Amino acid sequence: MTAPTAQELLGNALLSILKEEDRRRLAPHMMVMDLEAKDVLQKAGEDVVQTWFPCGGALASFCVWVEETGSSVEVALVGREGAIGGVVSNGRLPAFATSEVRAAGRFLRIRTSALEAAKLESIALRHWFARYSDCMLAQVFQTAACNASHTISQRTAKWLLAAMARTGETEFQMTQDQLAAMLGVGRTFVTRVVRQFREQGVIETRRGVFGVKDGAALREKSCSCTTAIEDHFDAVLHGIYPVE
Amino acid sequence: MTAPTAQELLGNALLSILKEEDRRRLAPHMMVMDLEAKDVLQKAGEDVVQTWFPCGGALASFCVWVEETGSSVEVALVGREGAIGGVVSNGRLPAFATSEVRAAGRFLRIRTSALEAAKLESIALRHWFARYSDCMLAQVFQTAACNASHTISQRTAKWLLAAMARTGETEFQMTQDQLAAMLGVGRTFVTRVVRQFREQGVIETRRGVFGVKDGAALREKSCSCTTAIEDHFDAVLHGIYPVE
DNA sequence: TGCGGACTGTCGACTTGTAGACCGACACGA
DNA sequence: TCGTGTCGGTCTACAAGTCGACAGTCCGCA
């Protein structure tokens, strides 16, 4: 539990995009934490007290509980491009979704109240977080449409690509069971899809591990949702739309 | 194209929840417009110049284009409880989803820049819009999970209940074709579901019209998503969580 | 009054995906 | 090294949902 170094701050893309001045507003309130897969960042129904910024290869996701099946479905994936916590709601409200660590790694943590206070002082800070919120919403929009219209095979490919983009890694510790649960589908069918991908040389798997061998081929197998989301992130967070 | 009356302002729940003082900030910039089904409020890719507040029985929805099928899937429904436009993004960004009128009616329109200016002056206004944004996100979260795990029959029931809650009406002009497209599913299967509901006395249908006869029975047929969303709206926008 | 287009109903073949069961393989701790 | 529990692979029966085709029906309009 220490304050973040400059390098750690820049390990999160959302923080690195801020003006030096705004980053300096937040840094003193931040704490570095190393978390393991399955650690819980926020629980549905509880107040959003902390906000988390994944660094490097860390990965987290938002999961929505489904009454009927007694399990959670993943609705958004967050890596070093974003943040989890009082982003859209500006804090002080019950979280609707649970957020869980998917890939172990380093996170920066700030009290949502401190983040809010900083936002009051800086319009630019407010704007960048609003932009990220917009991207988050876009991502979930696309996921909703995707879940309604694409096959499990496409969605599996999409998940692997999204995880790759958000971590910079090509290997993920994850059982097929867990992947199936996240996608909200049956395990045996995921196994079939995985075998197909593996036989085609697109991925490789070991017990509890997925490895992407051929990202381009995976993109072919995925749906257009992957690029739709990437394009929106690019436009909104990487300069196609000027900030002011 | 006239300025709204007090009654029209209160016809939208999000506006009615504001302090009189904040409502007065917005009112002079607002325009009353009557729109027809299929009118487009915002187009994906275009800047969000206007923000819209449905009144009374008006209904709009966010639709995401799906490349592969060449059609749009609905990801959120907005009625008098909310707004469409620069809510999450705070405007000045390309819309990710297209927004279309579903049920004709009266809308209040404000330039997003004017809404932004008012938000700069009033913290309470910012807070209420942040709360609504949070509810919107929750709604889309739930839709994503729902599309991944519930049957078409459940989702059909859910859609009718959501439309009822957002308009106060029990009848909707809508072909089975359109409903199927919104849900992102085949038309013939929706027809089967509709027939089943009708035979059980839950709904009645005429050419191009759906009517809900037994809301309680419809709730039984729907998934838990309906109440999950309602509960979050209640908590966040109707006083369970105090504003300050 | 008759025409044409949009909407609804129905059928059947097909694909996708589910649910449960079972087995072998692997990993890890005692 | 021996269990024991988790994980992956496979099979079967079945349910859910798609897709195309076609017929009937309603409705506005000429």
Coordinates of C-alpha atoms (C1' of nucleotides) in Angstrom, one line a residue:
Chain A
M1 CA 0.0 0.0 0.0
T2 CA 2.2 2.8 -1.3
A3 CA 1.7 6.0 -3.4
P4 CA 2.1 5.4 -7.1
T5 CA 5.3 6.2 -9.0
A6 CA 5.1 8.3 -12.2
Q7 CA 5.5 5.1 -14.2
E8 CA 2.6 3.4 -12.5
L9 CA 0.4 6.4 -13.1
L10 CA 1.2 6.3 -16.8
G11 CA 0.6 2.5 -16.9
N12 CA -3.1 3.4 -17.0
A13 CA -4.1 5.0 -20.3
L14 CA -7.0 7.0 -18.9
L15 CA -4.6 8.6 -16.4
S16 CA -1.8 9.0 -18.9
I17 CA -4.1 11.0 -21.2
L18 CA -4.7 13.6 -18.5
K19 CA -2.7 16.8 -18.3
E20 CA 0.2 16.6 -15.9
E21 CA -1.6 19.1 -13.7
D22 CA -4.7 16.9 -13.4
R23 CA -2.7 13.8 -12.7
R24 CA -0.9 15.6 -9.9
R25 CA -4.3 16.4 -8.4
L26 CA -5.1 12.7 -8.1
A27 CA -1.7 11.1 -7.4
P28 CA -1.4 12.1 -3.7
H29 CA -4.7 10.3 -3.0
M30 CA -3.8 7.1 -4.8
M31 CA -2.7 3.8 -3.4
V32 CA -1.0 1.0 -5.3
M33 CA -2.5 -2.5 -4.8
D34 CA -1.7 -5.8 -6.3
L35 CA -4.8 -8.0 -6.7
E36 CA -5.5 -11.6 -7.6
A37 CA -8.0 -13.0 -10.0
K38 CA -11.5 -13.2 -8.4
D39 CA -10.8 -10.4 -5.9
V40 CA -13.9 -8.2 -5.8
L41 CA -13.6 -4.5 -6.5
Q42 CA -17.2 -3.6 -5.9
K43 CA -20.2 -5.5 -4.9
A44 CA -23.7 -5.0 -6.4
G45 CA -25.9 -3.0 -4.0
E46 CA -23.0 -1.6 -2.0
D47 CA -21.9 2.0 -2.2
V48 CA -19.1 2.8 -4.6
V49 CA -16.5 4.0 -2.2
Q50 CA -13.4 3.4 -4.2
T51 CA -12.4 3.8 -7.8
W52 CA -9.9 1.6 -9.4
F53 CA -7.5 2.0 -12.3
P54 CA -5.9 -1.2 -13.7
C55 CA -2.3 -0.9 -14.8
G56 CA -0.2 -3.0 -17.2
G57 CA -1.8 -6.4 -17.6
A58 CA -4.4 -6.2 -15.0
L59 CA -8.0 -6.8 -16.1
A60 CA -11.4 -6.5 -14.4
S61 CA -14.9 -7.0 -15.4
F62 CA -18.5 -5.9 -14.6
C63 CA -20.8 -8.8 -13.9
V64 CA -24.6 -8.7 -13.7
W65 CA -26.3 -11.3 -11.5
V66 CA -29.0 -13.4 -13.3
E67 CA -31.7 -14.6 -10.9
E68 CA -32.9 -17.5 -13.0
T69 CA -29.6 -19.2 -13.7
G70 CA -28.0 -18.3 -10.4
S71 CA -24.9 -17.0 -12.0
S72 CA -23.3 -13.8 -13.2
V73 CA -22.9 -12.7 -16.8
E74 CA -20.1 -10.4 -17.8
V75 CA -21.2 -7.1 -19.5
A76 CA -18.0 -5.1 -19.8
L77 CA -14.3 -5.7 -19.6
V78 CA -12.0 -3.0 -18.2
G79 CA -8.2 -2.9 -18.5
R80 CA -5.5 -0.3 -18.5
E81 CA -7.7 1.8 -20.9
G82 CA -10.2 2.7 -18.1
A83 CA -11.5 2.7 -14.6
I84 CA -14.0 0.9 -12.4
G85 CA -16.1 2.7 -9.7
G86 CA -17.7 6.1 -9.5
V87 CA -17.2 7.0 -13.1
V88 CA -20.7 7.3 -14.6
S89 CA -22.6 7.8 -11.4
N90 CA -20.0 10.1 -9.8
G91 CA -20.1 7.9 -6.8
R92 CA -22.3 7.9 -3.7
L93 CA -24.7 5.4 -5.2
P94 CA -25.2 1.7 -4.9
A95 CA -23.3 -0.2 -7.6
F96 CA -25.6 -2.0 -10.0
A97 CA -23.0 -4.6 -11.1
T98 CA -20.3 -6.5 -9.2
S99 CA -16.8 -5.9 -10.4
E100 CA -14.2 -8.7 -10.2
V101 CA -10.6 -9.0 -11.1
R102 CA -10.1 -11.3 -14.1
A103 CA -6.3 -11.1 -14.6
A104 CA -4.1 -10.5 -11.6
G105 CA -2.0 -7.4 -11.6
R106 CA -1.5 -3.9 -10.3
F107 CA -4.3 -1.4 -9.6
L108 CA -4.3 2.2 -8.5
R109 CA -7.0 3.0 -6.0
I110 CA -8.6 6.3 -5.0
R111 CA -11.5 7.2 -2.8
T112 CA -14.4 8.2 -5.0
S113 CA -14.9 11.2 -2.8
A114 CA -11.3 12.4 -3.5
L115 CA -11.9 11.9 -7.2
E116 CA -15.1 13.9 -7.0
A117 CA -13.4 16.7 -5.2
A118 CA -10.7 16.8 -7.9
K119 CA -13.3 16.9 -10.6
L120 CA -14.9 19.9 -9.0
E121 CA -11.7 21.8 -9.4
S122 CA -10.9 20.8 -13.0
I123 CA -13.2 21.0 -16.0
A124 CA -10.7 19.1 -18.1
L125 CA -10.7 16.2 -15.6
R126 CA -14.5 16.1 -15.7
H127 CA -14.5 16.1 -19.5
W128 CA -12.0 13.2 -19.8
F129 CA -14.1 11.1 -17.3
A130 CA -17.3 12.0 -19.2
R131 CA -15.6 10.8 -22.4
Y132 CA -14.5 7.6 -20.8
S133 CA -18.1 7.1 -19.5
D134 CA -19.4 7.6 -23.0
C135 CA -17.0 4.8 -24.2
M136 CA -18.0 2.6 -21.4
L137 CA -21.7 3.0 -22.3
A138 CA -20.9 2.4 -26.0
Q139 CA -19.1 -0.8 -25.0
V140 CA -22.1 -2.0 -23.1
F141 CA -24.5 -1.0 -25.9
Q142 CA -22.5 -3.0 -28.3
T143 CA -22.4 -6.0 -25.9
A144 CA -26.2 -5.9 -25.5
A145 CA -26.6 -5.9 -29.3
C146 CA -24.0 -8.6 -29.7
N147 CA -25.5 -10.9 -27.1
A148 CA -28.8 -10.6 -29.0
S149 CA -27.5 -11.4 -32.4
H150 CA -24.1 -13.2 -32.6
T151 CA -23.1 -16.8 -32.2
I152 CA -21.2 -18.1 -29.2
S153 CA -18.2 -18.7 -31.5
Q154 CA -18.1 -15.1 -32.5
R155 CA -18.5 -13.9 -29.0
T156 CA -15.7 -16.2 -27.7
A157 CA -13.4 -14.7 -30.3
K158 CA -14.5 -11.2 -29.4
W159 CA -13.8 -11.8 -25.7
L160 CA -10.3 -13.0 -26.4
L161 CA -9.6 -10.0 -28.6
A162 CA -11.0 -7.6 -26.1
A163 CA -8.9 -9.1 -23.3
M164 CA -5.8 -9.0 -25.5
A165 CA -6.3 -5.3 -26.3
R166 CA -6.9 -4.4 -22.7
T167 CA -3.9 -6.2 -21.2
G168 CA -1.3 -6.4 -24.0
E169 CA -1.0 -10.1 -23.1
T170 CA -1.8 -13.1 -25.3
E171 CA -2.3 -15.6 -22.5
F172 CA -5.0 -15.7 -20.0
Q173 CA -5.5 -17.9 -16.9
M174 CA -9.1 -19.0 -17.2
T175 CA -11.0 -22.2 -17.3
Q176 CA -13.5 -23.0 -20.0
D177 CA -16.1 -23.2 -17.3
Q178 CA -15.4 -19.6 -16.3
L179 CA -15.4 -18.3 -19.8
A180 CA -18.7 -20.1 -20.5
A181 CA -20.2 -18.5 -17.4
M182 CA -19.0 -15.0 -18.4
L183 CA -20.6 -15.4 -21.8
G184 CA -23.8 -16.8 -20.1
V185 CA -23.7 -20.0 -22.2
G186 CA -23.3 -23.7 -21.6
R187 CA -19.8 -25.1 -20.9
T188 CA -19.9 -28.0 -23.4
F189 CA -20.6 -25.8 -26.3
V190 CA -17.7 -23.5 -25.4
T191 CA -15.5 -26.6 -25.4
R192 CA -16.6 -27.4 -28.9
V193 CA -15.8 -23.9 -30.1
V194 CA -12.4 -23.9 -28.3
R195 CA -11.5 -27.2 -29.9
Q196 CA -12.4 -25.9 -33.3
F197 CA -10.3 -22.8 -32.8
R198 CA -7.4 -24.9 -31.6
E199 CA -7.6 -27.3 -34.5
Q200 CA -7.4 -24.3 -36.8
G201 CA -4.3 -23.1 -35.1
V202 CA -5.9 -19.9 -33.9
I203 CA -5.5 -20.5 -30.2
E204 CA -3.7 -22.9 -27.9
T205 CA -5.0 -24.1 -24.6
R206 CA -3.6 -25.8 -21.5
R207 CA -5.4 -26.7 -18.4
G208 CA -6.8 -23.4 -17.1
V209 CA -5.0 -21.3 -19.8
F210 CA -6.0 -19.8 -23.1
G211 CA -3.3 -18.5 -25.5
V212 CA -3.9 -16.6 -28.7
K213 CA -1.6 -17.7 -31.5
D214 CA -3.1 -15.9 -34.4
G215 CA -4.8 -12.6 -33.6
A216 CA -5.7 -11.8 -37.2
A217 CA -7.4 -15.2 -37.7
L218 CA -9.3 -14.6 -34.4
R219 CA -10.5 -11.2 -35.7
E220 CA -11.9 -13.1 -38.8
K221 CA -13.9 -15.3 -36.5
S222 CA -15.1 -12.5 -34.3
C223 CA -18.1 -10.3 -35.1
S224 CA -17.9 -6.6 -36.1
C225 CA -18.6 -5.6 -32.5
T226 CA -14.8 -5.7 -31.9
T227 CA -14.0 -3.0 -34.4
A228 CA -17.1 -1.0 -33.7
I229 CA -16.0 -0.5 -30.0
E230 CA -12.4 0.1 -30.9
D231 CA -13.4 2.8 -33.4
H232 CA -15.5 4.6 -30.8
F233 CA -12.7 4.5 -28.2
D234 CA -10.2 5.8 -30.8
A235 CA -12.5 8.7 -31.8
V236 CA -13.4 9.8 -28.4
L237 CA -10.3 9.2 -26.3
H238 CA -7.5 9.4 -28.8
G239 CA -7.8 12.7 -30.5
I240 CA -10.1 12.4 -33.5
Y241 CA -12.5 14.6 -31.4
P242 CA -10.5 17.5 -29.9
V243 CA -11.0 18.0 -26.2
E244 CA -12.1 21.6 -26.2
Chain B
M1 CA -42.3 25.0 -31.8
T2 CA -43.2 26.8 -28.6
A3 CA -41.8 27.1 -25.1
P4 CA -43.1 24.5 -22.7
T5 CA -45.9 25.1 -20.2
A6 CA -45.4 24.2 -16.5
Q7 CA -47.5 21.1 -17.1
E8 CA -45.4 19.9 -20.0
L9 CA -42.2 20.3 -17.9
L10 CA -43.7 18.2 -15.2
G11 CA -44.8 15.6 -17.8
N12 CA -41.2 14.4 -17.8
A13 CA -40.2 12.7 -14.5
L14 CA -36.6 13.6 -14.8
L15 CA -37.5 17.3 -15.1
S16 CA -40.2 17.1 -12.5
I17 CA -37.7 15.7 -9.9
L18 CA -35.5 18.8 -10.2
K19 CA -35.8 21.8 -7.9
E20 CA -38.0 24.5 -9.2
E21 CA -34.9 26.7 -9.5
D22 CA -33.1 24.3 -11.8
R23 CA -36.2 23.7 -13.9
R24 CA -36.3 27.4 -14.5
R25 CA -32.8 27.4 -15.7
L26 CA -33.7 25.0 -18.5
A27 CA -37.2 26.0 -19.4
P28 CA -36.3 29.2 -21.4
H29 CA -34.1 27.1 -23.7
M30 CA -36.7 24.4 -24.3
M31 CA -38.9 23.8 -27.3
V32 CA -42.0 21.6 -27.5
M33 CA -42.2 19.2 -30.4
D34 CA -44.6 16.6 -31.4
L35 CA -43.0 13.6 -33.1
E36 CA -44.1 10.6 -35.0
A37 CA -43.0 7.0 -34.7
K38 CA -39.8 6.4 -36.6
D39 CA -38.6 10.0 -36.4
V40 CA -34.9 10.0 -35.6
L41 CA -33.7 11.9 -32.6
Q42 CA -30.0 11.2 -33.1
K43 CA -28.0 9.3 -35.6
A44 CA -25.0 7.2 -34.8
G45 CA -21.8 8.9 -35.7
E46 CA -23.3 12.4 -35.7
D47 CA -22.7 14.9 -32.9
V48 CA -25.2 15.1 -30.1
V49 CA -26.5 18.6 -30.6
Q50 CA -29.9 18.2 -29.0
T51 CA -31.2 16.6 -25.9
W52 CA -34.7 15.3 -25.8
F53 CA -37.2 14.7 -22.9
P54 CA -40.2 12.5 -23.7
C55 CA -43.5 13.7 -22.1
G56 CA -46.6 11.7 -21.4
G57 CA -47.0 8.7 -23.6
A58 CA -44.0 9.4 -25.9
L59 CA -41.4 6.7 -26.2
A60 CA -38.0 6.5 -27.8
S61 CA -35.2 3.9 -28.0
F62 CA -31.5 3.5 -28.6
C63 CA -30.7 1.2 -31.4
V64 CA -27.3 -0.3 -32.2
W65 CA -26.5 -1.3 -35.8
V66 CA -25.4 -4.8 -36.4
E67 CA -23.2 -5.2 -39.4
E68 CA -23.8 -8.9 -40.1
T69 CA -27.5 -8.9 -40.1
G70 CA -28.0 -5.4 -41.6
S71 CA -30.4 -4.4 -39.0
S72 CA -30.6 -2.5 -35.7
V73 CA -31.1 -4.0 -32.2
E74 CA -32.7 -2.0 -29.4
V75 CA -30.6 -1.7 -26.3
A76 CA -32.5 0.8 -24.2
L77 CA -36.0 2.2 -24.0
V78 CA -36.6 5.8 -22.8
G79 CA -39.9 7.3 -21.9
R80 CA -41.0 10.1 -19.6
E81 CA -38.6 8.9 -16.9
G82 CA -35.6 10.0 -18.7
A83 CA -33.8 11.8 -21.6
I84 CA -32.0 11.1 -24.8
G85 CA -28.9 13.0 -25.9
G86 CA -25.9 14.4 -24.2
V87 CA -26.6 12.8 -20.8
V88 CA -23.7 10.5 -20.2
S89 CA -21.2 12.1 -22.6
N90 CA -22.1 15.6 -21.7
G91 CA -22.5 16.3 -25.4
R92 CA -19.9 17.3 -28.0
L93 CA -19.2 13.7 -29.0
P94 CA -20.4 11.4 -31.8
A95 CA -23.5 9.4 -30.8
F96 CA -22.7 5.7 -30.6
A97 CA -26.3 4.6 -31.1
T98 CA -29.2 5.9 -33.2
S99 CA -32.2 7.0 -31.3
E100 CA -35.7 6.7 -32.8
V101 CA -39.2 7.5 -31.7
R102 CA -41.2 4.3 -30.9
A103 CA -44.5 5.8 -29.7
A104 CA -45.5 9.2 -31.1
G105 CA -46.0 12.0 -28.7
R106 CA -44.7 15.2 -27.2
F107 CA -41.0 15.8 -26.6
L108 CA -39.1 18.8 -25.0
R109 CA -35.9 19.6 -26.8
I110 CA -32.9 21.6 -25.6
R111 CA -29.6 22.3 -27.2
T112 CA -27.0 20.2 -25.5
S113 CA -24.8 23.2 -25.1
A114 CA -27.5 25.1 -23.2
L115 CA -28.0 22.0 -20.9
E116 CA -24.2 21.9 -20.3
A117 CA -24.1 25.6 -19.4
A118 CA -26.9 25.1 -16.9
K119 CA -25.0 22.2 -15.4
L120 CA -22.0 24.3 -14.9
E121 CA -24.1 26.6 -12.8
S122 CA -25.8 24.1 -10.6
I123 CA -24.3 21.1 -8.8
A124 CA -27.8 19.7 -8.0
L125 CA -28.5 19.6 -11.7
R126 CA -25.3 17.8 -12.4
H127 CA -26.1 15.3 -9.7
W128 CA -29.5 14.5 -11.0
F129 CA -28.2 13.9 -14.5
A130 CA -25.4 11.8 -13.1
R131 CA -28.0 9.7 -11.3
Y132 CA -30.1 9.3 -14.4
S133 CA -26.9 8.3 -16.3
D134 CA -26.2 5.7 -13.7
C135 CA -29.7 4.3 -14.2
M136 CA -29.4 4.3 -17.9
L137 CA -26.1 2.3 -17.6
A138 CA -27.8 -0.1 -15.2
Q139 CA -30.6 -0.6 -17.7
V140 CA -28.2 -1.4 -20.5
F141 CA -26.1 -3.7 -18.2
Q142 CA -29.2 -5.7 -17.4
T143 CA -30.2 -5.8 -21.1
A144 CA -26.8 -7.2 -22.0
A145 CA -27.1 -9.9 -19.4
C146 CA -30.7 -10.5 -20.4
N147 CA -29.9 -11.0 -24.0
A148 CA -27.3 -13.5 -23.1
S149 CA -29.4 -15.6 -20.9
H150 CA -33.1 -15.3 -21.3
T151 CA -35.6 -16.7 -23.8
I152 CA -37.3 -14.7 -26.5
S153 CA -40.6 -15.3 -24.7
Q154 CA -39.2 -13.7 -21.5
R155 CA -37.7 -10.8 -23.4
T156 CA -40.9 -10.1 -25.2
A157 CA -42.8 -9.9 -22.0
K158 CA -40.1 -7.7 -20.6
W159 CA -40.3 -5.3 -23.5
L160 CA -44.0 -4.9 -23.2
L161 CA -43.8 -4.3 -19.4
A162 CA -41.0 -1.7 -19.9
A163 CA -42.9 0.1 -22.6
M164 CA -46.0 0.1 -20.3
A165 CA -44.0 1.6 -17.4
R166 CA -42.5 4.3 -19.5
T167 CA -45.6 5.5 -21.2
G168 CA -48.5 4.7 -18.8
E169 CA -50.3 3.2 -21.8
T170 CA -51.3 -0.4 -22.3
E171 CA -51.5 -0.3 -26.1
F172 CA -48.7 0.1 -28.6
Q173 CA -48.6 0.6 -32.3
M174 CA -46.0 -1.8 -33.5
T175 CA -45.9 -4.7 -36.0
Q176 CA -44.6 -8.1 -35.0
D177 CA -41.9 -7.6 -37.6
Q178 CA -40.6 -4.5 -35.8
L179 CA -40.7 -6.1 -32.4
A180 CA -38.7 -9.0 -33.7
A181 CA -36.1 -6.7 -35.2
M182 CA -35.8 -4.7 -31.9
L183 CA -35.2 -7.9 -30.0
G184 CA -32.8 -9.1 -32.7
V185 CA -34.6 -12.3 -33.3
G186 CA -36.6 -14.0 -36.1
R187 CA -40.1 -12.8 -36.9
T188 CA -41.8 -16.3 -37.1
F189 CA -40.7 -17.2 -33.6
V190 CA -42.1 -13.9 -32.2
T191 CA -45.4 -14.7 -33.9
R192 CA -45.5 -18.1 -32.0
V193 CA -44.8 -16.4 -28.7
V194 CA -47.4 -13.7 -29.4
R195 CA -50.0 -16.3 -30.2
Q196 CA -49.2 -18.2 -27.0
F197 CA -49.6 -15.0 -24.9
R198 CA -52.8 -14.2 -26.7
E199 CA -54.3 -17.6 -26.2
Q200 CA -53.5 -17.3 -22.5
G201 CA -55.4 -14.0 -22.4
V202 CA -52.3 -12.0 -21.4
I203 CA -52.3 -9.7 -24.4
E204 CA -54.5 -8.9 -27.3
T205 CA -53.3 -8.0 -30.8
R206 CA -54.7 -6.4 -33.9
R207 CA -52.9 -5.7 -37.1
G208 CA -50.0 -3.5 -36.1
V209 CA -51.1 -3.1 -32.5
F210 CA -50.2 -4.8 -29.2
G211 CA -52.5 -4.5 -26.2
V212 CA -51.6 -5.7 -22.7
K213 CA -54.7 -7.2 -21.0
D214 CA -53.1 -8.7 -17.9
G215 CA -50.0 -7.0 -16.6
A216 CA -49.6 -9.3 -13.6
A217 CA -49.6 -12.4 -15.8
L218 CA -47.1 -10.7 -18.2
R219 CA -44.8 -10.1 -15.2
E220 CA -44.9 -13.9 -14.5
K221 CA -43.8 -14.6 -18.0
S222 CA -41.0 -12.0 -17.9
C223 CA -37.6 -12.5 -16.5
S224 CA -36.3 -11.0 -13.3
C225 CA -34.6 -8.2 -15.3
T226 CA -37.8 -6.2 -15.2
T227 CA -37.8 -5.8 -11.4
A228 CA -34.0 -5.5 -11.2
I229 CA -34.1 -2.4 -13.3
E230 CA -37.2 -1.0 -11.6
D231 CA -35.6 -1.4 -8.2
H232 CA -32.4 0.5 -9.2
F233 CA -34.4 3.4 -10.7
D234 CA -36.4 3.5 -7.5
A235 CA -33.4 3.5 -5.2
V236 CA -31.4 6.1 -7.2
L237 CA -34.1 8.5 -8.5
H238 CA -36.9 8.2 -6.0
G239 CA -35.5 9.0 -2.7
I240 CA -34.1 5.8 -1.2
Y241 CA -30.7 7.3 -1.6
P242 CA -30.8 11.0 -0.5
V243 CA -29.5 13.6 -2.9
E244 CA -26.8 15.1 -0.7
Chain C
dT1 C1' -64.8 -2.3 -56.4
dG2 C1' -60.8 -4.2 -57.2
dC3 C1' -55.7 -3.9 -56.7
dG4 C1' -51.4 -4.0 -54.4
dG5 C1' -48.7 -3.8 -50.5
dA6 C1' -47.9 -4.7 -45.8
dC7 C1' -48.9 -7.6 -42.0
dT8 C1' -50.0 -12.1 -39.9
dG9 C1' -50.1 -17.2 -39.5
dT10 C1' -48.3 -21.6 -40.4
dC11 C1' -45.3 -25.3 -41.9
dG12 C1' -41.1 -28.0 -42.0
dA13 C1' -36.3 -28.6 -42.4
dC14 C1' -32.4 -27.1 -40.3
dT15 C1' -28.8 -25.1 -37.0
dT16 C1' -27.6 -23.7 -32.7
dG17 C1' -27.2 -24.4 -28.2
dT18 C1' -28.6 -26.8 -23.6
dA19 C1' -28.5 -30.2 -19.9
dG20 C1' -27.0 -34.2 -17.9
dA21 C1' -23.9 -37.8 -17.6
dC22 C1' -19.6 -40.0 -17.7
dC23 C1' -14.7 -40.7 -18.1
dG24 C1' -10.0 -39.8 -18.1
dA25 C1' -6.3 -36.6 -17.2
dC26 C1' -4.0 -33.5 -14.6
dA27 C1' -2.5 -30.9 -10.3
dC28 C1' -1.7 -30.5 -5.8
dG29 C1' -1.4 -31.4 -1.1
dA30 C1' -0.9 -34.8 2.7
Chain D
dT1 C1' 2.8 -41.9 -3.9
dC2 C1' -1.7 -41.9 -3.2
dG3 C1' -6.0 -39.6 -3.0
dT4 C1' -9.1 -36.2 -4.2
dG5 C1' -11.0 -32.6 -6.6
dT6 C1' -11.0 -29.8 -10.6
dC7 C1' -10.8 -29.5 -15.5
dG8 C1' -11.4 -30.9 -20.2
dG9 C1' -13.4 -33.9 -23.7
dT10 C1' -17.2 -36.5 -25.5
dC11 C1' -21.8 -38.4 -26.1
dT12 C1' -26.8 -38.3 -26.3
dA13 C1' -31.4 -36.4 -26.2
dC14 C1' -33.7 -32.5 -26.5
dA15 C1' -35.2 -27.6 -26.6
dA16 C1' -34.8 -23.1 -28.7
dG17 C1' -34.6 -20.5 -32.4
dT18 C1' -33.7 -19.7 -37.7
dC19 C1' -34.8 -19.5 -42.4
dG20 C1' -37.4 -19.8 -46.4
dA21 C1' -41.7 -20.5 -48.4
dC22 C1' -46.4 -19.7 -49.0
dA23 C1' -51.1 -18.5 -48.1
dG24 C1' -54.5 -15.7 -46.0
dT25 C1' -56.0 -11.1 -44.5
dC26 C1' -56.4 -6.5 -43.7
dC27 C1' -56.2 -1.8 -45.4
dG28 C1' -55.6 2.2 -48.0
dC29 C1' -56.1 3.9 -52.4
dA30 C1' -57.3 4.5 -57.2

